Short mmCIF file of C-alpha atoms in Angstrom, two decimals:
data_model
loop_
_atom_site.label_atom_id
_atom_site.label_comp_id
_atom_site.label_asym_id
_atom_site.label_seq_id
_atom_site.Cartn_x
_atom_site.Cartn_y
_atom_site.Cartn_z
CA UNK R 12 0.00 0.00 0.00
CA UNK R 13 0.93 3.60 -0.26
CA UNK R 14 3.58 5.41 2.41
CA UNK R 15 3.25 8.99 3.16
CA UNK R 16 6.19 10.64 4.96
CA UNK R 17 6.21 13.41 7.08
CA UNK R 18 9.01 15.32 9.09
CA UNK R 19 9.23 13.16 12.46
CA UNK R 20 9.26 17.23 14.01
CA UNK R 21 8.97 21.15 12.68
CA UNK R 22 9.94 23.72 15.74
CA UNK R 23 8.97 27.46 15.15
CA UNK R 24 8.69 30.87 17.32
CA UNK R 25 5.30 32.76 18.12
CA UNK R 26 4.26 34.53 15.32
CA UNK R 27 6.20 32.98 12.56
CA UNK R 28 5.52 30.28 10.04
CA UNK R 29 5.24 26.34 10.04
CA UNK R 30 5.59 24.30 7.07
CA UNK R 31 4.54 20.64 7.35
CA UNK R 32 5.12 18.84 4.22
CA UNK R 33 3.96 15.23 3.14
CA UNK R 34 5.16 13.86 0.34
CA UNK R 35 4.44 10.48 -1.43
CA UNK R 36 3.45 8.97 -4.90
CA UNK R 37 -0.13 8.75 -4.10
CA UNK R 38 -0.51 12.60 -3.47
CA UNK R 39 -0.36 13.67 -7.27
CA UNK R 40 -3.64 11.73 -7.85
CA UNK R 41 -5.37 12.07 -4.64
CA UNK R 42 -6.72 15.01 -2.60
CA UNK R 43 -5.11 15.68 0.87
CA UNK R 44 -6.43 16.23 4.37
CA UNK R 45 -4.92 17.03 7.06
CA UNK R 46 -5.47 16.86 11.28
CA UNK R 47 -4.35 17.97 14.21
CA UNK R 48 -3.56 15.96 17.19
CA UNK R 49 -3.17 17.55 20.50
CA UNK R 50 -2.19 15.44 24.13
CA UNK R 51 -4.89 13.00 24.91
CA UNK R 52 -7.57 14.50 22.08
CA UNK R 53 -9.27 12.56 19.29
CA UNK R 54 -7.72 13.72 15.90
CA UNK R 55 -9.51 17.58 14.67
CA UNK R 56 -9.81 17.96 10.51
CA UNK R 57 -7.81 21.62 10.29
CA UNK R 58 -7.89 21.29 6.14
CA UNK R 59 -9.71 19.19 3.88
CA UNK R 60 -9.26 18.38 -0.18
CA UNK R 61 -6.12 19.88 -0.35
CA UNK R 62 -6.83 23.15 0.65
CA UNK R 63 -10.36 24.08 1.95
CA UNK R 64 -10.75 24.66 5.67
CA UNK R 65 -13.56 23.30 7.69
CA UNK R 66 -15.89 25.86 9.62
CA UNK R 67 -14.62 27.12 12.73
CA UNK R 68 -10.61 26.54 11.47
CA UNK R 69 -8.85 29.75 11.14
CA UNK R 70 -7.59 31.20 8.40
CA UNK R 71 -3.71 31.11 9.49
CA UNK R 72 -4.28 27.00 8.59
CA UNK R 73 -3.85 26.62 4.81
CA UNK R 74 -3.00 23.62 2.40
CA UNK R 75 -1.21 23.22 -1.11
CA UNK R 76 -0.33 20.76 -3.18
CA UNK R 77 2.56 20.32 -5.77
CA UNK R 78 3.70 17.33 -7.72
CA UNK R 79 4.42 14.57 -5.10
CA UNK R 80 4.24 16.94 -1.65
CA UNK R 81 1.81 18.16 -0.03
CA UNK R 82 2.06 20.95 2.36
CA UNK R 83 0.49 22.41 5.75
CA UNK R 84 0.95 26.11 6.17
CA UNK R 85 0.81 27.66 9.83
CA UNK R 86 1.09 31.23 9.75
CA UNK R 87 1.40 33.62 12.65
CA UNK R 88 2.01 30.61 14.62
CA UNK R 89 0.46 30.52 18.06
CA UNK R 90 1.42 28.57 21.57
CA UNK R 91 -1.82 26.72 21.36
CA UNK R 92 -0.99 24.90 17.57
CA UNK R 93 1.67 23.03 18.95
CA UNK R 94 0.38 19.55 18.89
CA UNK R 95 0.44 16.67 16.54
CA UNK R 96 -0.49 16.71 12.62
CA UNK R 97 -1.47 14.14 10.51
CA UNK R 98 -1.63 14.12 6.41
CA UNK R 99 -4.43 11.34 4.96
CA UNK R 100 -5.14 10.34 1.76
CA UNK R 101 -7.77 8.10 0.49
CA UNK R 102 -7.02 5.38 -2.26
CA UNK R 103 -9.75 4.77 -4.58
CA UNK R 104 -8.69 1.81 -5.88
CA UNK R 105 -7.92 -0.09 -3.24
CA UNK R 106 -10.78 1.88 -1.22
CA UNK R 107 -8.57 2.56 1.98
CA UNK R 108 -7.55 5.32 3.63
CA UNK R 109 -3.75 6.17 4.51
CA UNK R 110 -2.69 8.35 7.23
CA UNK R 111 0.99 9.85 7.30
CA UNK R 112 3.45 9.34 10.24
CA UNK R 113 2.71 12.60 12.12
CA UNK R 114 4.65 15.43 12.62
CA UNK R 115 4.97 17.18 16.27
CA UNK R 116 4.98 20.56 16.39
CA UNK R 117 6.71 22.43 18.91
CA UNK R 118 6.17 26.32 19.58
CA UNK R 119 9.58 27.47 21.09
CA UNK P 292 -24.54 17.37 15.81
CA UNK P 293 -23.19 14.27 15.11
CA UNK P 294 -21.62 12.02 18.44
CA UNK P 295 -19.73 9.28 18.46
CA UNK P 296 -18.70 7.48 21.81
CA UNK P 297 -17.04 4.23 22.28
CA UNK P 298 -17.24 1.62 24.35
CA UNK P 299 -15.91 -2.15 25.54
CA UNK P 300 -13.02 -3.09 27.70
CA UNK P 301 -10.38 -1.70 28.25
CA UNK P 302 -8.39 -5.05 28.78
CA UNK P 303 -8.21 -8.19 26.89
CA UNK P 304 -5.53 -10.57 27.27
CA UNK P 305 -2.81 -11.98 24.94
CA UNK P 306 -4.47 -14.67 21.81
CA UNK P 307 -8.27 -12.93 23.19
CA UNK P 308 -10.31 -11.00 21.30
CA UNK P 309 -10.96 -7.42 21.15
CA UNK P 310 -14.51 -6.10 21.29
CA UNK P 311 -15.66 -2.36 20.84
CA UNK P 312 -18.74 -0.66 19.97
CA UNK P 313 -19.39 3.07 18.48
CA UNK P 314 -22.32 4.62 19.30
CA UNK P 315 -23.81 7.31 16.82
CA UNK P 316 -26.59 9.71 18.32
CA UNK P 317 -27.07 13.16 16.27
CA UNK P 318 -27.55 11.09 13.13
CA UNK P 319 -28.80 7.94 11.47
CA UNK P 320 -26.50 5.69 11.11
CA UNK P 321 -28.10 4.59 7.91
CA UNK P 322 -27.06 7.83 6.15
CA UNK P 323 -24.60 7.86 3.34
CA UNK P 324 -21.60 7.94 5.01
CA UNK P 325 -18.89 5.28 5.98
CA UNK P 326 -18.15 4.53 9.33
CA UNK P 327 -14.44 4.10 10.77
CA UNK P 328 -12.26 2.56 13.03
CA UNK P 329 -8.85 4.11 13.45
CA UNK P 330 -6.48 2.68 16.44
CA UNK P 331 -3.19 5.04 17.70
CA UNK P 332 -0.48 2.93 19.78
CA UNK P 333 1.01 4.79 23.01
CA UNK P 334 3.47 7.19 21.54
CA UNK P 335 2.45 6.73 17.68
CA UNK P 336 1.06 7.30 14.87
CA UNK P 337 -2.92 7.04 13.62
CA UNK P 338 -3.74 3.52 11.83
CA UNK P 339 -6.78 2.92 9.80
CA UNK P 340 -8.38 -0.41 10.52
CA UNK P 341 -11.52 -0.35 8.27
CA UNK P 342 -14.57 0.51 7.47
CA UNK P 343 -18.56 -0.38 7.14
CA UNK P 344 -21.42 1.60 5.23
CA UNK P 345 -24.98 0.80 6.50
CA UNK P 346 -25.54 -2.17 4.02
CA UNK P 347 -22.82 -4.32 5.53
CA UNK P 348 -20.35 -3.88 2.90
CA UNK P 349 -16.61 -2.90 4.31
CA UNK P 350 -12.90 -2.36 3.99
CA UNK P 351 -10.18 -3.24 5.83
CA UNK P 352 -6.35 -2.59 5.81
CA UNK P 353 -4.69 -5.15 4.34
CA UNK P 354 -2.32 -5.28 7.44
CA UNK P 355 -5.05 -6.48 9.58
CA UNK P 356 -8.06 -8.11 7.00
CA UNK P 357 -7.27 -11.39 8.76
CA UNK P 358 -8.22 -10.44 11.86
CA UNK P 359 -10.86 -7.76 11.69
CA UNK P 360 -14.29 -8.17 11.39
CA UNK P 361 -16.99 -4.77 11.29
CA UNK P 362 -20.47 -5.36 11.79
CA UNK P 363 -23.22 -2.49 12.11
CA UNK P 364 -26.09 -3.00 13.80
CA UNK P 365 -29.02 -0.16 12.43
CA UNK P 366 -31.77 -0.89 15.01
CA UNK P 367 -29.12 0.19 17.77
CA UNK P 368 -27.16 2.92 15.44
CA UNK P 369 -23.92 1.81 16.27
CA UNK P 370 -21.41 -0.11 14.87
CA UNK P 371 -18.65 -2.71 16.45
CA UNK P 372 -15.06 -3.75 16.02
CA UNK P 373 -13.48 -7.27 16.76
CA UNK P 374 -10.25 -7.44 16.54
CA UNK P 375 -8.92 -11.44 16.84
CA UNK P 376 -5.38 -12.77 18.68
CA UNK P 377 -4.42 -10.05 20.40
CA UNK P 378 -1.31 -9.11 20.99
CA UNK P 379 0.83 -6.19 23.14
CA UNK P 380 0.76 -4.70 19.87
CA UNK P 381 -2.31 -4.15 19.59
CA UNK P 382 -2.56 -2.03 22.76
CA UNK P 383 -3.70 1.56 21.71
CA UNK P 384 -6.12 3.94 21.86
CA UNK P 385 -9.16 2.97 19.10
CA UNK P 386 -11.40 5.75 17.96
CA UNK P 387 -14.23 5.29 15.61
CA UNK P 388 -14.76 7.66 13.38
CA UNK P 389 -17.17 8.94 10.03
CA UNK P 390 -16.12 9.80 6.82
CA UNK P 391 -18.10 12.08 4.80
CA UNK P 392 -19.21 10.73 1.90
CA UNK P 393 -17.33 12.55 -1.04
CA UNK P 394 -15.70 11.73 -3.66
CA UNK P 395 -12.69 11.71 -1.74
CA UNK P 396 -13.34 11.34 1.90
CA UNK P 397 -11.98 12.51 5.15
CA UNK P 398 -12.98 12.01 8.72
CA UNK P 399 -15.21 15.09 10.18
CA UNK P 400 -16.59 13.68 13.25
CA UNK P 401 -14.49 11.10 15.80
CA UNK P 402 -15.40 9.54 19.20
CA UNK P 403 -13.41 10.46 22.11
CA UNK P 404 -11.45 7.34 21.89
CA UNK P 405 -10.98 4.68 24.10
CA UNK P 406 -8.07 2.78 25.25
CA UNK P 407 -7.50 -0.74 25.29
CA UNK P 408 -4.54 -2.72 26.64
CA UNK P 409 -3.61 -5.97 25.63
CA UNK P 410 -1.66 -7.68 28.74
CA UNK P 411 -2.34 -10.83 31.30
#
């Protein structure tokens, strides 16, 4: 089945930007979601089909997509994104879903 | 507002079988939407194990197909999760989950999880 890799880690001040990528073969044909993990919480959806943000996500969480990589854009990062985040993919063919291997973020 | 909570216990010994159950209030759980169990070892990353749509028909990851059955039950809105010969690693924290439906789905509403160690 497909692999998608992500950065075990991204570290970044207040107020700057994080970029989480996740790259794999499978991203080129599928659309991208992404989650966000934080200590002992279920998994939140923070950006859906590549780029659209669910209701209630802010603005400073935004997704692209080029070639093989995907990537998670945090801007004006805060103290309260640092947490866990998650890139999934969904394989039509196969009809199974695919989840990436995480990547912490830590707000210095 | 969809819920999801679920349930079962929270130990089960080495070669036993693992039993959960997701209950959906907020929404039928005969709606068009497929309905998910993902499982998260201490320390690790997410792990789909499959899915079920209202008619019965699922998928599973290949890693686990062998050992997973998921059955929904419509008169009780809830679905359930056996997971056969158990081992330590498959202690984790097992959330059900729903996808939404599109063309290329994602998970928009999850249960609170529920943690289940495998151990004599």
């Amino acid at each position: 089945s497909y692999v998608l890799t992500q950065p075990p880690s991204v570290s970044v001040a207040p107020g700057q930007t994080a970029r989480i990528t996740c790259g794999g073969d499978i991203i080129g044909t599928y659309s991208v979601h992404w989650y966000q993990q934080k200590p002992g919480q279920a998994p939140v959806l923070v950006v859906y089909d590549d780029s659209d943000r669910p209701s209630g996500i802010p603005e400073r969480f935004s997704g692209s997509k080029s070639g093989k990589t995907a990537t998670l854009t945090i801007s004006r990062v805060e103290a309260g994104d640092e947490a866990d985040y998650y890139c999934q993919v969904w394989d039509s063919l196969s009809d199974h879903r695919v989840f990436g291997g995480g990547t912490k973020v830590t707000v210095l | 507002q969809v819920q999801l909570q679920e349930s079962g216990p929270g130990l089960v010994k080495p070669s036993g079988t693992l039993s959960l159950t997701c209950a959906v209030s907020g929404g039928s759980i005969s709606n068009t939407y497929w309905w998910n169990w993902v499982r998260q070892p201490p320390g690790k990353g997410l792990e789909w194990i499959g899915e079920i749509y209202h008619s019965g028909s699922t998928n599973y990851n290949p890693s686990l197909k062998t050992r997973v059955i998921i059955s929904v039950d419509k008169s009780k809105n809830h679905f359930s999760l056996i997971l056969s010969s158990v081992t330590a690693a498959d202690t984790a924290v097992y959330y059900c989950a729903r996808d939404d439906g599109s063309g290329s789905p994602y998970f928009d509403y999850w249960g609170q999880g529920t943690l289940v160690t495998v151990s004599s």
